[in-house]
Coordinates of C-alpha atoms and ligand atoms in Angstrom, one line a residue:
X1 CA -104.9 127.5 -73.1
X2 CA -101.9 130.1 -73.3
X3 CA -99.5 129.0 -71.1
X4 CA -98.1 125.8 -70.6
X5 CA -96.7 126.1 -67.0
X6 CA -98.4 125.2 -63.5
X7 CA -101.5 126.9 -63.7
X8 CA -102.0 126.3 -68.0
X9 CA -101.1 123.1 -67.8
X10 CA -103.1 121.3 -64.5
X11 CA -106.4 123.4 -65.9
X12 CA -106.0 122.3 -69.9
X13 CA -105.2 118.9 -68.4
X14 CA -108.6 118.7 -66.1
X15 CA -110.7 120.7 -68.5
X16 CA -110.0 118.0 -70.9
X17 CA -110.5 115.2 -68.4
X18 CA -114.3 117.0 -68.2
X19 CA -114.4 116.5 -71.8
X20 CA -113.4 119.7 -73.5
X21 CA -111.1 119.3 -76.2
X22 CA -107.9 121.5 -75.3
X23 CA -105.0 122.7 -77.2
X24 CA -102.0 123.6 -74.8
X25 CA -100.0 126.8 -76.1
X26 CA -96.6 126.9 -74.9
X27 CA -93.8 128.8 -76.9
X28 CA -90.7 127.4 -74.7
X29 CA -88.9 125.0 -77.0
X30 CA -87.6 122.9 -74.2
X31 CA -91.1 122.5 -71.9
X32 CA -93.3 121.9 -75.2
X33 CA -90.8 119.3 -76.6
X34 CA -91.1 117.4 -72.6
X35 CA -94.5 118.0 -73.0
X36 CA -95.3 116.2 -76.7
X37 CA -93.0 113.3 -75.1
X38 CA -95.5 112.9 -72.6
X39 CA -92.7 114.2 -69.6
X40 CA -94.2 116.6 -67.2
X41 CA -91.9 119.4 -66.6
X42 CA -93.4 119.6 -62.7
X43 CA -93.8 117.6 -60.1
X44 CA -97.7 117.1 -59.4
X45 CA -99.4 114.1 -58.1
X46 CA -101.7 112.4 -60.2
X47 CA -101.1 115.3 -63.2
X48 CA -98.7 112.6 -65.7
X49 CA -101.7 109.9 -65.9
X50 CA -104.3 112.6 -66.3
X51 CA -102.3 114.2 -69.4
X52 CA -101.2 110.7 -70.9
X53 CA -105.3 109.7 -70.8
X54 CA -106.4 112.7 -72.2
X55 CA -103.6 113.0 -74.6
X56 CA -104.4 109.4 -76.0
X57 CA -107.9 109.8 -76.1
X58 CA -107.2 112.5 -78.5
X59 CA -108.5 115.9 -76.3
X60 CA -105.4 116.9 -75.6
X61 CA -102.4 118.3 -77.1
X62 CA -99.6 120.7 -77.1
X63 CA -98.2 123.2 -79.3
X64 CA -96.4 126.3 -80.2
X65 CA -99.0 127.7 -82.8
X66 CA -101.4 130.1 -81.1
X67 CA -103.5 130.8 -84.6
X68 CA -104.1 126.9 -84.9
X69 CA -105.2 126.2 -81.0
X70 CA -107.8 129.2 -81.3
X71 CA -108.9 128.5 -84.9
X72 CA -112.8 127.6 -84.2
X73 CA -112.4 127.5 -80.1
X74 CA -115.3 129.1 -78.4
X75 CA -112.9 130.4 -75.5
X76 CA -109.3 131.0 -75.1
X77 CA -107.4 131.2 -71.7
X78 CA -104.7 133.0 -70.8
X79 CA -102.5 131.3 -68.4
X80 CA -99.0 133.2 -68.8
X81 CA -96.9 134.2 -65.8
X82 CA -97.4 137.2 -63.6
X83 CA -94.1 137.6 -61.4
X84 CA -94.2 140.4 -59.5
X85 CA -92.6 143.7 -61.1
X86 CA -88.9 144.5 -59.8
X87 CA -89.2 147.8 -57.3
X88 CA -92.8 148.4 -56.6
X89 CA -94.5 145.1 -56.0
X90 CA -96.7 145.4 -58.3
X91 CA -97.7 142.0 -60.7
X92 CA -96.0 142.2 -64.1
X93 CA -98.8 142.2 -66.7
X94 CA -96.6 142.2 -69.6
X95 CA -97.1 139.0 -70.4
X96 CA -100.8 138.8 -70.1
X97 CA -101.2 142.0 -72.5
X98 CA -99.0 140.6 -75.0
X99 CA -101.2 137.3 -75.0
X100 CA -104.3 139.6 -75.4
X101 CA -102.6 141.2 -78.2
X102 CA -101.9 137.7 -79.8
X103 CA -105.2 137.0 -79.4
X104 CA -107.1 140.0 -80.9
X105 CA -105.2 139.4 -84.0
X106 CA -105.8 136.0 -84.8
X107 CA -109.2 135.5 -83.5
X108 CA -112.6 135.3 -85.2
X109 CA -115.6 137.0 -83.7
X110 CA -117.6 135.9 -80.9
X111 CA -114.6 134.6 -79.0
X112 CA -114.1 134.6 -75.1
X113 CA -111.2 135.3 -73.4
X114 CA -110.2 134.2 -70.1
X115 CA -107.6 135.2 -67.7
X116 CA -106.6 132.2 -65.4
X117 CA -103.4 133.7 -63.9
X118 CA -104.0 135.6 -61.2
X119 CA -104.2 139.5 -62.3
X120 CA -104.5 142.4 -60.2
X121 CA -107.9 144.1 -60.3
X122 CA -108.7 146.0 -63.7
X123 CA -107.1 143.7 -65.9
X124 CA -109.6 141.5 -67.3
X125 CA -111.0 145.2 -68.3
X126 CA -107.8 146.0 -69.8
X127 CA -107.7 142.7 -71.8
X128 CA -110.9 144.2 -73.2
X129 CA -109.9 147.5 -74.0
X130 CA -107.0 146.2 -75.9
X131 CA -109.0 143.4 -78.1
X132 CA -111.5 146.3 -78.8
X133 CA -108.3 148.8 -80.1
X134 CA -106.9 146.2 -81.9
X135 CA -109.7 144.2 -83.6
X136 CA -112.6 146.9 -83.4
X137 CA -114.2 145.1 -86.3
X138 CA -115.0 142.2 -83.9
X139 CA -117.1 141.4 -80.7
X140 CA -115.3 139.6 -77.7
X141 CA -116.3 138.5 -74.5
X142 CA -114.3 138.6 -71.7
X143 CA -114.1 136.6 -68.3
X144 CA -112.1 136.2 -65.3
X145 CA -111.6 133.0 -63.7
X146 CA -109.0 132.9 -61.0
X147 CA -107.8 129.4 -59.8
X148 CA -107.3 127.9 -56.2
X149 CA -104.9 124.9 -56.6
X150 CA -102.7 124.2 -54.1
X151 CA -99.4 122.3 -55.5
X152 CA -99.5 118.8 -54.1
X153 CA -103.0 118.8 -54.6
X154 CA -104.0 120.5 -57.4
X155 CA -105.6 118.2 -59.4
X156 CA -108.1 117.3 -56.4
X157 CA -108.7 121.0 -55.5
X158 CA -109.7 121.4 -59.8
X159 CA -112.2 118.5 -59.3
X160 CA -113.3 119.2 -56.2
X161 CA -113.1 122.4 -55.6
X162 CA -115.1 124.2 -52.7
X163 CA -116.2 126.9 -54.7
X164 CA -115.2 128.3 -58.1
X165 CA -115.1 132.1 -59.3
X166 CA -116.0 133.0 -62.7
X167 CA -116.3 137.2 -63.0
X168 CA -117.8 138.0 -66.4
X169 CA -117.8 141.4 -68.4
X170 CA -121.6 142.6 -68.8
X171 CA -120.8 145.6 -70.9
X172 CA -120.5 143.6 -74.3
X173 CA -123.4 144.2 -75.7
X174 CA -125.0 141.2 -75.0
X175 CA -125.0 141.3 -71.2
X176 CA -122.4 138.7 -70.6
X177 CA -124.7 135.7 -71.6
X178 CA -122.8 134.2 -74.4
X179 CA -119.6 134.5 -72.0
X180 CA -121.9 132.9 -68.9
X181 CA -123.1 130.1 -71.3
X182 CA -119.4 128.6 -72.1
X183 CA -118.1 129.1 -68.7
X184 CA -120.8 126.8 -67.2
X185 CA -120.8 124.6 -69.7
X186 CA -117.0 124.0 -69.1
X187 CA -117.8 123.5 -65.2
X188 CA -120.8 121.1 -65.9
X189 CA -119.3 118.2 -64.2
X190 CA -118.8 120.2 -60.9
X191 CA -122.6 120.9 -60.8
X192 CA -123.2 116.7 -59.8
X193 CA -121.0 117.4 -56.8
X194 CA -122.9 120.8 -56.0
X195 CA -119.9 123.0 -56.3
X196 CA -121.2 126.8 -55.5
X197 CA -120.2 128.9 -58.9
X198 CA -120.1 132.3 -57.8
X199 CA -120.9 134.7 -61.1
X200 CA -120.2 138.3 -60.6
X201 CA -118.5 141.1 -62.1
X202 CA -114.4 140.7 -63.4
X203 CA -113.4 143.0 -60.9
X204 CA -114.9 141.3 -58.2
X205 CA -113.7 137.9 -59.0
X206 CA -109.9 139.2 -59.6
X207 CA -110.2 140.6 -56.1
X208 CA -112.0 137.7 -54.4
X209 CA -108.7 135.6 -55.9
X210 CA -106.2 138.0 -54.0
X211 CA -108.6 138.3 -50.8
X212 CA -108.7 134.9 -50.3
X213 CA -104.9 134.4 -50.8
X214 CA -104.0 137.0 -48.5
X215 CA -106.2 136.2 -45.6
X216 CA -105.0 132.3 -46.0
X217 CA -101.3 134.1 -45.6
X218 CA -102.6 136.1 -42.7
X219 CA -103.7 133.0 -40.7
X220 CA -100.9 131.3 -40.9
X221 CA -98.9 134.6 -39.9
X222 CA -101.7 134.8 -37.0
X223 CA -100.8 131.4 -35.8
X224 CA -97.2 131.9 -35.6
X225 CA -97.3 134.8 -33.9
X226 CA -99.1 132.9 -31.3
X227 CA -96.9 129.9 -31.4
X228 CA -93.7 132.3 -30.3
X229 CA -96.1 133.4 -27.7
X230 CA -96.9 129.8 -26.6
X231 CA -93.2 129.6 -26.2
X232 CA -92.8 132.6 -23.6
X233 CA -95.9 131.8 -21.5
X234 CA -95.4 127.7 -21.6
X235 CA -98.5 126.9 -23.8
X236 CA -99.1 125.0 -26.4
X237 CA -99.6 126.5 -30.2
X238 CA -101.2 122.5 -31.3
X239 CA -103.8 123.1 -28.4
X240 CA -104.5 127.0 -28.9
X241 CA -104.9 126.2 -32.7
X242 CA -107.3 123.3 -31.5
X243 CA -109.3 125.2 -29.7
X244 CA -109.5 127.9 -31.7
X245 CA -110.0 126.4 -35.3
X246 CA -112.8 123.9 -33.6
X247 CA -115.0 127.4 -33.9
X248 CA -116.4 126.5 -37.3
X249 CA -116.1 130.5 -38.1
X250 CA -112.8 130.0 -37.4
X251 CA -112.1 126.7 -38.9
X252 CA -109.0 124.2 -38.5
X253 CA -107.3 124.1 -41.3
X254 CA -104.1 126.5 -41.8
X255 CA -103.4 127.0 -38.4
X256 CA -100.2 125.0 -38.7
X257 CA -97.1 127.3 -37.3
X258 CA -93.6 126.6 -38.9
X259 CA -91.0 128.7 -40.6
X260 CA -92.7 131.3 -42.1
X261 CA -95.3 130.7 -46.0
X262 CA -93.6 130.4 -49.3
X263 CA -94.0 129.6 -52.5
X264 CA -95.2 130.9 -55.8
X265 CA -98.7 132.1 -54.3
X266 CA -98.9 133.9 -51.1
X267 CA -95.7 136.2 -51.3
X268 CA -96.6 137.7 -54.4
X269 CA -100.2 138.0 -54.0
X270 CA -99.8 139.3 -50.5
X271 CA -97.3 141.8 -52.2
X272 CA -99.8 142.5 -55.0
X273 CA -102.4 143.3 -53.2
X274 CA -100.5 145.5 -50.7
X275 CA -99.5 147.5 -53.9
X276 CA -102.7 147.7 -55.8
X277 CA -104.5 148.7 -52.3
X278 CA -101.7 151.4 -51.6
X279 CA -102.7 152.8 -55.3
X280 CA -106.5 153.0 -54.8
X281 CA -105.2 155.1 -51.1
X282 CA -107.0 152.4 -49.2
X283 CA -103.8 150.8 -47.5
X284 CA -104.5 146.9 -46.1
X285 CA -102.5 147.2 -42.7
X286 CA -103.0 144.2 -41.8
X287 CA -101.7 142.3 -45.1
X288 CA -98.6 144.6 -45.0
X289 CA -97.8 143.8 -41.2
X290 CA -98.2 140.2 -42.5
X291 CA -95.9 140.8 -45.6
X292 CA -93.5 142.3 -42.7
X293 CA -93.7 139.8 -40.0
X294 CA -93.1 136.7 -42.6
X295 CA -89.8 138.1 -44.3
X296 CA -88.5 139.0 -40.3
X297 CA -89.5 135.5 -39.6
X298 CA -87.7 133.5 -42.0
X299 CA -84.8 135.7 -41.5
X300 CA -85.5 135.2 -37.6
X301 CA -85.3 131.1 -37.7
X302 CA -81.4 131.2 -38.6
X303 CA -80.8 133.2 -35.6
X304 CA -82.8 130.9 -33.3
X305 CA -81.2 127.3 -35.0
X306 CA -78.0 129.1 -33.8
X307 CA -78.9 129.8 -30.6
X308 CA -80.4 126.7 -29.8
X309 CA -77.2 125.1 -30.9
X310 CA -75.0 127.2 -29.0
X311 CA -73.0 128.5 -32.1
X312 CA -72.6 126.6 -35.4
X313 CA -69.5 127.5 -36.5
X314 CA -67.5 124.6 -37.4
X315 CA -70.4 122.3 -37.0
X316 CA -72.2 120.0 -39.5
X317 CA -76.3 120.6 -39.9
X318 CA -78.2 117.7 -41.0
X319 CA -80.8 119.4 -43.0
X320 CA -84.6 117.8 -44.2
X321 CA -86.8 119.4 -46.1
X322 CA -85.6 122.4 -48.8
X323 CA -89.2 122.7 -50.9
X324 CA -91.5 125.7 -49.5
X325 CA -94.0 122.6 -48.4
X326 CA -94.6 118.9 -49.0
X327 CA -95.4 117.1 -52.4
X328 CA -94.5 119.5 -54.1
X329 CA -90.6 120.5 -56.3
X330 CA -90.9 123.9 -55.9
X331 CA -88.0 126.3 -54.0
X332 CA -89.4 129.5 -54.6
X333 CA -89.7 131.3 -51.7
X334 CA -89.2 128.7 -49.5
X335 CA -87.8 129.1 -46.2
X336 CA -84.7 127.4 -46.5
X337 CA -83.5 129.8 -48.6
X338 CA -82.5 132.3 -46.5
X339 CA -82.2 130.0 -43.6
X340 CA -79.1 127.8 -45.2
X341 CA -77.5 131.1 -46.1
X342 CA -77.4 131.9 -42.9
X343 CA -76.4 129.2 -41.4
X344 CA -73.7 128.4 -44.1
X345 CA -72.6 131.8 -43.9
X346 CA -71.9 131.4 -40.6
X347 CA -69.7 128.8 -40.8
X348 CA -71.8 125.2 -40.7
X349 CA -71.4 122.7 -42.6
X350 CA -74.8 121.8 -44.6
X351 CA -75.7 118.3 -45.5
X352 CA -79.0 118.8 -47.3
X353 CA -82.4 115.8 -48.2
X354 CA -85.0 116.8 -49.7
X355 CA -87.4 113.8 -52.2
X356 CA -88.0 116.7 -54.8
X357 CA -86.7 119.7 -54.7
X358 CA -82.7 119.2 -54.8
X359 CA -82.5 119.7 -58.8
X360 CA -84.2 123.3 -58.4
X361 CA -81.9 124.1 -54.3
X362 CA -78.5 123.4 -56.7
X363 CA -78.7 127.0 -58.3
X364 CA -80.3 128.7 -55.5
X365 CA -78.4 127.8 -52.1
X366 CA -74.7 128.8 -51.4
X367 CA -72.1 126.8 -52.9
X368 CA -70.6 124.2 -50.5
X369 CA -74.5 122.7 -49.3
X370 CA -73.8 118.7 -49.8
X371 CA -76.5 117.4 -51.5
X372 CA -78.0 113.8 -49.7
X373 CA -78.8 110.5 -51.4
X374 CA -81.7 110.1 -48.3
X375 CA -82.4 111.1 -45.4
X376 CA -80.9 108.9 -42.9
X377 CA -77.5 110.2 -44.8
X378 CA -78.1 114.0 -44.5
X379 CA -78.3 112.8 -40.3
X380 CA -75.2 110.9 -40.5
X381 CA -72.5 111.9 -38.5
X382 CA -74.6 115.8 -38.1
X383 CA -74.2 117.6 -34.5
X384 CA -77.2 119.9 -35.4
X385 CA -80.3 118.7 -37.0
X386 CA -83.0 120.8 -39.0
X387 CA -86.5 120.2 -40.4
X388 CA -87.5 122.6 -43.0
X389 CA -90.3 121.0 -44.5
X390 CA -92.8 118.3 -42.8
X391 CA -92.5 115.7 -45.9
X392 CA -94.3 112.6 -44.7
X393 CA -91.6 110.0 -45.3
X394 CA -89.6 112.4 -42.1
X395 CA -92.1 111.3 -39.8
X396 CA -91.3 107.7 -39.8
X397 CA -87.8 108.0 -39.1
X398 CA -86.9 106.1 -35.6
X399 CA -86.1 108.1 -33.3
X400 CA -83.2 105.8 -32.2
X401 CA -82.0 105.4 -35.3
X402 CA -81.5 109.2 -35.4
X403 CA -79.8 109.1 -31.8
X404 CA -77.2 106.3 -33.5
X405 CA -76.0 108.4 -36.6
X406 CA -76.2 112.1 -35.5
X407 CA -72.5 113.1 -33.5
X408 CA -74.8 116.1 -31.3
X409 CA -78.4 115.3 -29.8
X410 CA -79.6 119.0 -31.2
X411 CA -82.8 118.7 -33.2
X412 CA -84.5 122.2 -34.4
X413 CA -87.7 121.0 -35.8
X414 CA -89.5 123.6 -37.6
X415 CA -92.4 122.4 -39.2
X416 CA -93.3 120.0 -35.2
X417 CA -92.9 116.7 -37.5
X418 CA -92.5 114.8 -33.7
X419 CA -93.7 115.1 -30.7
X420 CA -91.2 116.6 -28.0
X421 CA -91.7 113.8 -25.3
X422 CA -90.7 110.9 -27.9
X423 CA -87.7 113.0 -29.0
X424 CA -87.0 114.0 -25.1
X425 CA -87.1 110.7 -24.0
X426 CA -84.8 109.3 -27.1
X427 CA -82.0 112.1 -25.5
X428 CA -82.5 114.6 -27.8
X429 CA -82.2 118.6 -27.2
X430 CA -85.6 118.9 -28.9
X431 CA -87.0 122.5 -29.7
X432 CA -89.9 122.7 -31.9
X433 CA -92.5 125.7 -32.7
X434 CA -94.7 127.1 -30.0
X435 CA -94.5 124.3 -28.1
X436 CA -93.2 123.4 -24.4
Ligands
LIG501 C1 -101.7 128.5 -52.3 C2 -103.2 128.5 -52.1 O1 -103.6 127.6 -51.0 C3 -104.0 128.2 -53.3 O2 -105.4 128.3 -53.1 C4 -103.5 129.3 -54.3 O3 -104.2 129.2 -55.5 C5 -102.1 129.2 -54.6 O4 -101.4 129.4 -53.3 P1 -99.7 126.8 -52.4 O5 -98.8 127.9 -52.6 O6 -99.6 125.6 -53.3 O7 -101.3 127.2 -52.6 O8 -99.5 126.2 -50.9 P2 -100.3 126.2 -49.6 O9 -100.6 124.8 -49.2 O10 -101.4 127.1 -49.5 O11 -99.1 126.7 -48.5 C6 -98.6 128.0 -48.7 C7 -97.5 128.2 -47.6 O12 -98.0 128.3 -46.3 C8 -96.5 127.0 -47.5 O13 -95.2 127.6 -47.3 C9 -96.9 126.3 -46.3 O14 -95.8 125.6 -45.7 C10 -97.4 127.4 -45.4 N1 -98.4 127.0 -44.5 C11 -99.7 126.6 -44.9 C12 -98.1 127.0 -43.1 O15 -97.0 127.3 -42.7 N2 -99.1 126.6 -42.2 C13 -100.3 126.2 -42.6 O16 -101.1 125.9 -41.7 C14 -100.6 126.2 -44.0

């Protein structure tokens, strides 16, 4: 496994809980000494124990010698990062080519190679190409195997999956069987829980990834156009998105309106996709309008925190939630980002909680954000309250309790953590998302 970041590092780690014996390559100093001292560089539920087990019994490891972790392995997997190219939105490939490279160099015949980050469509073919140029004396297979994980819950979604996607190149000579062989075989246990594999072509697969990314970033844009909707006509966005997802061809799940999606997946494979559709000259409107409407949003929440608060110059905003979701430390992308800055910027005070994502907020929000021990101190003394993100341990706090250490009574809830009578009836100026 090339790669020993987010994706390299929750797939080695649950390939090896199947039973595989995997070698982790990862050529930061810093991450792969963490790593060998069993520390986990990210925060992932369930991902330390998985690693320590598999580590101990011995099919698992770590290491900064690529010609060592693919001596005698029947399949490489490249698991580098693909951020997305300054100026035309485009993924950056240069790491996954230079991995190829590595590879073709080192390996011994019959090997198959992988992609696992996701790659815009054409470059499992192009991982090809450049293992035949350089090693032209040997035969490779190559495959394309995109992954789903959400963070919070990635180890579930690589044990349980609802479907995985392996695209396999045909035109090696030997059809692809050798190459279909070791990708099922690695997915064995998934075939006692019926998990559909879908087998098709590379292309296919890369594009299935970025489809299914962008139309998950599309619903979520759908719904929160309807919530600010809901809020000029008096409806409801929990009910509308009730009744809607209840449609099974609809279904329930990410219909949640808030702030706007972040994170490392859906900004840059909506932006990807956008890019590599505008090259083949078949535009996706609707992904760019949803590209569009999510930057204006998050820009757009400042401006209505401020509004609602009648000004917050001079004011102190009690601030929970910074990560672009729950369970999870990551900030990029997340909403906050740009919301803080404008809220700081325009002269407010920001006392800031969040369980995990503080460490990372430091270098990315403005100077002058005070940084919270809890929760209940972030409130303390605040005139304006703001929920960025709906971690679970928000929910709980008492309403009255809340009443008894904020100066103001204004909450902006983002992410509709409570439920606007409770918060009504405890005093509060309670605004929430597409709701009356
Ligand atoms: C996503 C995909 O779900 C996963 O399959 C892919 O491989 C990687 O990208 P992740 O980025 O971890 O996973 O987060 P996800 O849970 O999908 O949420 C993405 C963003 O959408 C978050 O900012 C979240 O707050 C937002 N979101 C999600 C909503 O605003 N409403 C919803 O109903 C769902």
């Amino acid at each position: 496994m090339i790669g020993g970041g987010y994706v390299g590092l929750v797939s080695g780690a649950c390939f090896a809980e199947f039973g595989t014996d995997v070698a982790i390559v990862e050529t930061d100093a810093q991450k792969l000494s963490a790593l060998r001292e069993g520390r986990i560089p990210i925060y992932e539920p369930g991902l330390d124990a998985i690693v320590a087990g598999n580590v101990g019994a011995g099919r698992l490891s770590f290491g900064d010698d690529l010609k060592a972790a693919i001596d005698g392995a029947d399949a490489v997997f490249i698991a580098v990062g693909t951020p997305t190219r300054r100026g035309d939105g485009h993924a950056d490939l240069t790491y996954v080519y230079e991995a190829a490279r590595q590879i073709a160099r080192m390996a011994a015949t019959g090997l198959l190679v992988v992609t696992k980050s996701t790659v815009p469509v054409g470059t499992g073919r192009e991982v090809a190409r450049i293992l035949a140029e350089e090693r032209p004396d040997l035969t490779f297979s190559v495959a394309s195997n995109p992954e789903f994980l959400r963070e919070g819950n990635a180890i579930g979604d690589f044990m349980r999956p609802d479907r995985v996607i392996i695209g396999i190149d045909r035109d090696n000579g030997d059809d692809g069987a050798h190459a279909e062989r070791i990708m099922r075989a690695l997915y064995r246990p998934l075939y006692l829980i019926e998990t559909p594999i879908v087998m098709t072509g590379l292309e296919t697969a890369e594009l299935a990834k970025y489809a299914s990314n962008a139309f998950l970033a599309m619903k979520v844009t759908f719904i929160n156009e309807m919530a600010d909707l809901c809020e000029k006509v008096g409806a409801d966005v929990h009910d509308v998105a009730r009744g809607m997802g209840l449609d099974q061809r609809i279904g329930r799940r990410f219909l949640h309106a808030g702030p706007g999606y972040g994170g490392s997946c859906f900004p840059k494979d909506t932006r990807a996709l956008t890019a590599i559709a505008r090259d083949a000259g078949v535009p996706t409107r609707l992904i760019e309008a949803t590209v569009e409407i999510n930057e204006a949003r998050k820009q757009a929440m400042a401006e209505r925190i401020i509004a609602h608060a009648g000004g917050v110059h001079g004011k102190t905003i009690g601030v929970l939630g910074l990560t672009f979701k729950p369970d999870t430390d990551d900030m990029r992308e997340a909403s906050s980002l740009p919301i803080i800055a404008h809220l700081a910027a325009e002269g407010a005070s920001i006392r800031a909680f969040d369980p995990q994502g503080m460490a990372a907020a430091r270098s990315l929000l403005p100077r002058g954000v005070e940084y919270c021990d809890d929760a209940l101190s972030a409130i303390d003394g605040a005139d304006v309250l703001v929920v960025l993100t709906e971690w679970n341990e928000f929910r709980a706090l008492a309403p009255e309790r809340l009443r008894e250490l904020m100066r103001g009574t204004t909450i902006a809830d983002l992410r509709n953590i409570w439920s606007p009578e409770t918060m009504r009836a405890a005093g509060f100026d309670y605004r929430s998302i597409g709701r009356p």
